[in-house]
Amino acid sequence: MSRTKVIDALRCTDFNKEITVKGWVRSHRSSKAVDFIALNDGSTIKNIQIVAAPEKFDAKMLRSITTGACIRATGLLVESQGKGQTVEVQATEIEVYGLCPADYPMQKKGQSFEYMRQYAHMRLRTNTFGAVFRIRHNMAIAIHKYFHEHGFYYFNTPLITASDAEGAGEMFQVTTLDLDRVAKSGKVEYDKDFFGKKTNLTVSGQLEGELGATALGAIYTFGPTFRAENSNTPRHLAEFWMIEPEVAFMDKDELMDLEEDFIKYCVRWALDNCRDDLEFLNKMIDKTLIQTLESVINEDFVRLPYTEGINVLQQAVKDGHQFEFPVTGWGMDLASEHERFLVEEHFKRPVIMTDYPTGIKAFYMKKNPDGKTMQGTDVLFPRIGEIIGGSVREENYQKLLDEIDRRDMKESTYSWYLDTRKYGSCPHAGFGLGFERLILFVTGMQNIRDVIPFPRTPKNAEF
Amino acid sequence: MSRTKVIDALRCTDFNKEITVKGWVRSHRSSKAVDFIALNDGSTIKNIQIVAAPEKFDAKMLRSITTGACIRATGLLVESQGKGQTVEVQATEIEVYGLCPADYPMQKKGQSFEYMRQYAHMRLRTNTFGAVFRIRHNMAIAIHKYFHEHGFYYFNTPLITASDAEGAGEMFQVTTLDLDRVAKSGKVEYDKDFFGKKTNLTVSGQLEGELGATALGAIYTFGPTFRAENSNTPRHLAEFWMIEPEVAFMDKDELMDLEEDFIKYCVRWALDNCRDDLEFLNKMIDKTLIQTLESVINEDFVRLPYTEGINVLQQAVKDGHQFEFPVTGWGMDLASEHERFLVEEHFKRPVIMTDYPTGIKAFYMKKNPDGKTMQGTDVLFPRIGEIIGGSVREENYQKLLDEIDRRDMKESTYSWYLDTRKYGSCPHAGFGLGFERLILFVTGMQNIRDVIPFPRTPKNAEF
């Protein structure tokens, strides 16, 4: 009596055969003549309908099968007479694995996302979160598949680190010191800490990724990253997942080609492999979702030097467009609303912005010969703003060292990084993509806390 | 002048065409008549030979091309006359991207692994570590592919957690409190910490994984895990990667089938996709490597109840076998040497040991009706000992609660976990595999610090 997954049962055309399905009850309607149980097992957003003739079953057992209960149903798979499904199971046996008391927090439909976040361990059993996390899985698969097929090696950079990648943000400290003892003794003895020094959780694997790329040729990281910023917004997490490819011998044009090809591949994968879930989200969350995804894969991205982008924004202001943050001119850092204006209103397609002013970006970016700009290549997306931050890396030892000094960074902290420029230095480039930003885009969800199973945010580390 | 990767150039049969290769110099031999440069770009363990006629190039430039330097070479791809390679490049142009000074730490061949660990950022450029990390990549791909094809969803459990999965080991604390201020003020104010309470790095994603499996049906985690144990051994890391699949409605026999099928798939993937690297390691590291891998995929694993295993060990002692750790009889926890005796000497193939005594394993394991044993299913491997730890989970709310109480664990910490048994509980099972243990097995390497790019161990968090 082997189990058939609901996704397979629904595709089955081998009627009048006995099958066994197992799952959780989404709804149970009873009448004198017949009971209908909608059963879901997580393999698909769709339910399979179990039809039970009340006279064949114990009445008390049947009544106990409420929303959220877990059961096995065995019976004939038949073509369905009812609307909304093609097959159903005419139950001959039902076994209850687990009842579901009335205080089940996902009992009612249409609860707010805020309410459901409090029950992040139970929201996984709802249609919306089932769809979101099946899509999240598929995006991870697309990412690994893309890089594997293109000759990149998955490279696991460390999470615990004694270096600060780029001053990218506030960090979490990692320690085995007993804090109560620190308080009592009045001393912080790092020589007694696990690593013998102060260590933190990484804010980026890029610098270590460059070590991999300048040996293996092309690598990508895909792992957790941390920021201890006290940001209570729908766009920030303290713990999130990043993808950071890094490629030896890649120049700026090839980097932009990679960024565009990669992200289109991921979006196309979702359209090809997550149709049922996308259609559900398109109906329930964002009616323009599928259309937006399709437009991204069908359009060439605009490749826009920063200087031209500033001109466009200044012209928009002259034409009467109101921005919340002022467009102060060349040298300014773009706010999300500026990026979205370029993408959503001006060009109406994704933009790769390039050649940012020296100084507003990280120390490792390669300088252009003009001395004023650096070879950054950020991808700006509708609804999201910056989805990818990329650049060619400065491969010249002396220039990189000068920039480290100019920024008052500690040279000794980066000696291992500088070694890549000292021994057989090579031109190279790479980018970073926040995984949850991609999932937000592909699912149409609005809050980043709803696209990771157990979000970590200020004052929240539940589950 | 687009670049051809060395792996593609070596396979090319389209001779007498101009190609461009880029990479790092492994060796450079000069004579009056001709220069031979062995070039590697990380795409394969094999080098491509660049042949340069000295009279065509600047003598000083040619001399500057030492081991470790990074160059571009353009020229005709021709069939090679020399031994050991089928093709070579007759260089017409050579460009030096980066010289390599004489103090390059990977200059000499045959350095010890201990020496190379100090230069973990440079050891990536050696043959051995190139092979190890290409295989590591391939194992990650095999894992994602296997689970994707079998309908599992990749599920990202949190790294920062306020709960202690199973008392599995010492934990690292994560904090944004300023330790100097803690020392000065004499107070530990967790209400001012980022999460408003004490938090740690996870020791296992299993409990959260069960939340996923009891909603999505079948999930797997694959991410970093942490243990703050002061173990300076070739088998322990403070930061390592774990794979933890969890499946609803799975029983003990199906779990053992999954464990065996999964690990055979991974090993077969290595044999099918990493042949050149395995042959190198077989020659340089372990002459029995490929034979061991092949035997694992060709043999049925022995399925051995713990009680029978103890009998075998006791018989071995009677027959004169000397163990370092005594075989004290039923109820004992097996040491690695006992596991390896069963696998390597007695059965001569992998063993799945089942039905361990209650008490020596974790609280969440399902109890057998005998009241004495639990449904654990650990896989024991040659050279490694325990490579997989698996079990059926206790799905009965009351039994699980009793076990939590019996072990003096804090019920309130596990309320969310207990909810899976309270609302629609289902039978389920899963296992955990230490990724680096798998890589040790597949590469034949001896020290776990040599199969992760930047190992974290007591007093060591470099790079």
Tab-separated table of N, CA, C and O in Angstrom, chain A residues 328-386:
chain	number	residue	atom	x	y	z
A	328	THR	N	20.397	65.625	-6.199
A	328	THR	CA	21.376	66.694	-5.985
A	328	THR	C	22.420	66.759	-7.091
A	328	THR	O	23.220	67.681	-7.129
A	329	GLY	N	22.422	65.799	-7.994
A	329	GLY	CA	23.334	65.846	-9.130
A	329	GLY	C	24.469	64.849	-9.039
A	329	GLY	O	24.498	63.996	-8.132
A	330	TRP	N	25.389	64.939	-9.991
A	330	TRP	CA	26.487	63.981	-10.124
A	330	TRP	C	27.235	63.821	-8.802
A	330	TRP	O	27.576	64.804	-8.153
A	331	GLY	N	27.448	62.569	-8.420
A	331	GLY	CA	28.145	62.293	-7.166
A	331	GLY	C	27.189	61.773	-6.098
A	331	GLY	O	27.613	61.170	-5.116
A	332	MET	N	25.897	61.989	-6.287
A	332	MET	CA	24.903	61.525	-5.310
A	332	MET	C	24.741	60.000	-5.372
A	332	MET	O	24.993	59.370	-6.401
A	333	ASP	N	24.335	59.417	-4.244
A	333	ASP	CA	23.982	58.004	-4.213
A	333	ASP	C	22.485	57.908	-4.525
A	333	ASP	O	21.695	58.680	-3.985
A	334	LEU	N	22.099	57.006	-5.406
A	334	LEU	CA	20.680	56.917	-5.782
A	334	LEU	C	19.859	56.271	-4.674
A	334	LEU	O	20.269	55.283	-4.068
A	335	ALA	N	18.688	56.826	-4.418
A	335	ALA	CA	17.740	56.184	-3.508
A	335	ALA	C	16.896	55.195	-4.312
A	335	ALA	O	16.861	55.243	-5.550
A	336	SER	N	16.237	54.304	-3.583
A	336	SER	CA	15.420	53.290	-4.240
A	336	SER	C	14.372	53.926	-5.171
A	336	SER	O	14.122	53.426	-6.268
A	337	GLU	N	13.792	55.062	-4.767
A	337	GLU	CA	12.763	55.688	-5.617
A	337	GLU	C	13.362	56.182	-6.943
A	337	GLU	O	12.695	56.160	-7.981
A	338	HIS	N	14.634	56.622	-6.907
A	338	HIS	CA	15.285	57.055	-8.144
A	338	HIS	C	15.492	55.869	-9.073
A	338	HIS	O	15.242	55.940	-10.273
A	339	GLU	N	15.975	54.760	-8.483
A	339	GLU	CA	16.195	53.551	-9.280
A	339	GLU	C	14.881	53.079	-9.895
A	339	GLU	O	14.818	52.740	-11.079
A	340	ARG	N	13.833	53.077	-9.089
A	340	ARG	CA	12.540	52.592	-9.588
A	340	ARG	C	11.955	53.527	-10.636
A	340	ARG	O	11.266	53.081	-11.558
A	341	PHE	N	12.215	54.830	-10.501
A	341	PHE	CA	11.751	55.758	-11.528
A	341	PHE	C	12.371	55.413	-12.881
A	341	PHE	O	11.694	55.344	-13.908
A	342	LEU	N	13.692	55.192	-12.863
A	342	LEU	CA	14.388	54.856	-14.116
A	342	LEU	C	13.813	53.586	-14.735
A	342	LEU	O	13.555	53.515	-15.933
A	343	VAL	N	13.596	52.582	-13.891
A	343	VAL	CA	13.164	51.271	-14.386
A	343	VAL	C	11.671	51.260	-14.747
A	343	VAL	O	11.288	50.811	-15.824
A	344	GLU	N	10.854	51.773	-13.830
A	344	GLU	CA	9.400	51.604	-13.984
A	344	GLU	C	8.779	52.686	-14.858
A	344	GLU	O	7.837	52.433	-15.598
A	345	GLU	N	9.314	53.903	-14.767
A	345	GLU	CA	8.650	54.991	-15.489
A	345	GLU	C	9.411	55.441	-16.728
A	345	GLU	O	8.813	55.678	-17.764
A	346	HIS	N	10.720	55.576	-16.620
A	346	HIS	CA	11.459	56.111	-17.764
A	346	HIS	C	11.728	55.052	-18.834
A	346	HIS	O	11.249	55.168	-19.951
A	347	PHE	N	12.456	54.006	-18.491
A	347	PHE	CA	12.826	53.004	-19.498
A	347	PHE	C	11.791	51.881	-19.618
A	347	PHE	O	11.713	51.216	-20.630
A	348	LYS	N	11.056	51.659	-18.569
A	348	LYS	CA	10.058	50.578	-18.503
A	348	LYS	C	10.675	49.201	-18.747
A	348	LYS	O	10.037	48.301	-19.319
A	349	ARG	N	11.900	49.032	-18.356
A	349	ARG	CA	12.522	47.705	-18.322
A	349	ARG	C	13.740	47.737	-17.395
A	349	ARG	O	14.187	48.825	-17.012
A	350	PRO	N	14.297	46.564	-17.060
A	350	PRO	CA	15.426	46.549	-16.129
A	350	PRO	C	16.609	47.354	-16.673
A	350	PRO	O	16.819	47.435	-17.887
A	351	VAL	N	17.358	47.924	-15.747
A	351	VAL	CA	18.493	48.780	-16.087
A	351	VAL	C	19.742	48.226	-15.404
A	351	VAL	O	19.687	47.841	-14.233
A	352	ILE	N	20.835	48.160	-16.157
A	352	ILE	CA	22.133	47.915	-15.514
A	352	ILE	C	22.863	49.254	-15.462
A	352	ILE	O	23.216	49.814	-16.502
A	353	MET	N	23.015	49.783	-14.268
A	353	MET	CA	23.689	51.071	-14.130
A	353	MET	C	25.178	50.828	-13.921
A	353	MET	O	25.569	49.960	-13.138
A	354	THR	N	25.997	51.605	-14.633
A	354	THR	CA	27.444	51.348	-14.625
A	354	THR	C	28.236	52.607	-14.292
A	354	THR	O	27.710	53.711	-14.322
A	355	ASP	N	29.482	52.389	-13.978
A	355	ASP	CA	30.459	53.479	-13.874
A	355	ASP	C	30.050	54.546	-12.874
A	355	ASP	O	29.849	55.709	-13.219
A	356	TYR	N	29.950	54.127	-11.640
A	356	TYR	CA	29.590	55.010	-10.535
A	356	TYR	C	30.772	55.896	-10.148
A	356	TYR	O	31.932	55.509	-10.367
A	357	PRO	N	30.492	57.047	-9.535
A	357	PRO	CA	31.589	57.889	-9.060
A	357	PRO	C	32.452	57.148	-8.039
A	357	PRO	O	31.931	56.416	-7.204
A	358	THR	N	33.731	57.361	-8.120
A	358	THR	CA	34.661	56.869	-7.113
A	358	THR	C	34.190	57.387	-5.746
A	358	THR	O	33.793	58.534	-5.638
A	359	GLY	N	34.222	56.560	-4.770
A	359	GLY	CA	33.924	57.074	-3.432
A	359	GLY	C	32.580	56.630	-2.911
A	359	GLY	O	32.443	56.366	-1.725
A	360	ILE	N	31.555	56.527	-3.773
A	360	ILE	CA	30.261	56.102	-3.211
A	360	ILE	C	30.142	54.575	-3.175
A	360	ILE	O	29.165	54.030	-2.687
A	361	LYS	N	31.146	53.886	-3.715
A	361	LYS	CA	31.091	52.424	-3.716
A	361	LYS	C	32.285	51.830	-2.965
A	361	LYS	O	33.143	52.550	-2.486
A	362	ALA	N	32.327	50.496	-2.925
A	362	ALA	CA	33.310	49.807	-2.079
A	362	ALA	C	34.742	49.956	-2.591
A	362	ALA	O	34.972	50.263	-3.765
A	363	PHE	N	35.683	49.688	-1.696
A	363	PHE	CA	37.104	49.944	-1.967
A	363	PHE	C	37.703	49.069	-3.060
A	363	PHE	O	38.696	49.420	-3.667
A	364	TYR	N	37.082	47.899	-3.295
A	364	TYR	CA	37.702	46.915	-4.192
A	364	TYR	C	37.334	47.106	-5.661
A	364	TYR	O	37.756	46.342	-6.512
A	365	MET	N	36.528	48.131	-5.964
A	365	MET	CA	36.110	48.289	-7.361
A	365	MET	C	37.219	48.867	-8.225
A	365	MET	O	37.968	49.736	-7.794
A	366	LYS	N	37.244	48.394	-9.461
A	366	LYS	CA	38.281	48.840	-10.396
A	366	LYS	C	37.964	50.255	-10.874
A	366	LYS	O	36.833	50.563	-11.254
A	367	LYS	N	38.983	51.111	-10.855
A	367	LYS	CA	38.818	52.490	-11.304
A	367	LYS	C	38.903	52.565	-12.824
A	367	LYS	O	39.703	51.872	-13.442
A	368	ASN	N	38.096	53.433	-13.405
A	368	ASN	CA	38.209	53.721	-14.832
A	368	ASN	C	39.394	54.653	-15.075
A	368	ASN	O	39.824	55.367	-14.164
A	369	PRO	N	39.886	54.675	-16.333
A	369	PRO	CA	41.022	55.563	-16.648
A	369	PRO	C	40.697	57.044	-16.397
A	369	PRO	O	41.600	57.837	-16.156
A	370	ASP	N	39.400	57.418	-16.418
A	370	ASP	CA	39.051	58.834	-16.199
A	370	ASP	C	39.361	59.313	-14.775
A	370	ASP	O	39.312	60.520	-14.496
A	371	GLY	N	39.682	58.369	-13.893
A	371	GLY	CA	40.020	58.738	-12.516
A	371	GLY	C	38.824	59.156	-11.684
A	371	GLY	O	38.924	59.360	-10.474
A	372	LYS	N	37.662	59.299	-12.313
A	372	LYS	CA	36.481	59.794	-11.606
A	372	LYS	C	35.452	58.693	-11.312
A	372	LYS	O	34.629	58.832	-10.415
A	373	THR	N	35.474	57.646	-12.138
A	373	THR	CA	34.428	56.621	-12.001
A	373	THR	C	35.034	55.234	-11.812
A	373	THR	O	36.199	55.003	-12.106
A	374	MET	N	34.178	54.321	-11.304
A	374	MET	CA	34.593	52.948	-11.042
A	374	MET	C	33.683	51.987	-11.798
A	374	MET	O	32.522	52.317	-12.073
A	375	GLN	N	34.206	50.792	-12.081
A	375	GLN	CA	33.468	49.852	-12.941
A	375	GLN	C	32.429	49.024	-12.171
A	375	GLN	O	32.490	47.799	-12.158
A	376	GLY	N	31.476	49.704	-11.581
A	376	GLY	CA	30.329	49.024	-10.971
A	376	GLY	C	29.280	48.708	-12.022
A	376	GLY	O	29.205	49.382	-13.052
A	377	THR	N	28.476	47.680	-11.766
A	377	THR	CA	27.419	47.270	-12.712
A	377	THR	C	26.226	46.749	-11.923
A	377	THR	O	26.014	45.543	-11.826
A	378	ASP	N	25.429	47.646	-11.367
A	378	ASP	CA	24.285	47.224	-10.556
A	378	ASP	C	23.049	47.011	-11.424
A	378	ASP	O	22.768	47.808	-12.322
A	379	VAL	N	22.292	45.967	-11.124
A	379	VAL	CA	21.060	45.706	-11.859
A	379	VAL	C	19.874	46.259	-11.064
A	379	VAL	O	19.706	45.923	-9.886
A	380	LEU	N	19.098	47.113	-11.710
A	380	LEU	CA	17.912	47.722	-11.076
A	380	LEU	C	16.660	47.084	-11.658
A	380	LEU	O	16.528	46.953	-12.872
A	381	PHE	N	15.734	46.713	-10.771
A	381	PHE	CA	14.566	45.935	-11.180
A	381	PHE	C	13.273	46.651	-10.800
A	381	PHE	O	13.250	47.403	-9.818
A	382	PRO	N	12.225	46.408	-11.557
A	382	PRO	CA	10.917	46.928	-11.136
A	382	PRO	C	10.538	46.385	-9.758
A	382	PRO	O	10.883	45.252	-9.422
A	383	ARG	N	9.843	47.188	-8.978
A	383	ARG	CA	9.343	46.824	-7.644
A	383	ARG	C	10.450	46.695	-6.593
A	383	ARG	O	10.190	46.852	-5.406
A	384	ILE	N	11.684	46.348	-6.993
A	384	ILE	CA	12.738	46.003	-6.041
A	384	ILE	C	13.789	47.107	-5.940
A	384	ILE	O	14.312	47.379	-4.880
A	385	GLY	N	14.070	47.782	-7.039
A	385	GLY	CA	15.246	48.656	-7.076
A	385	GLY	C	16.479	47.798	-7.310
A	385	GLY	O	16.431	46.857	-8.116
A	386	GLU	N	17.571	48.070	-6.596
A	386	GLU	CA	18.802	47.305	-6.822
A	386	GLU	C	18.614	45.849	-6.419
A	386	GLU	O	18.367	45.537	-5.264
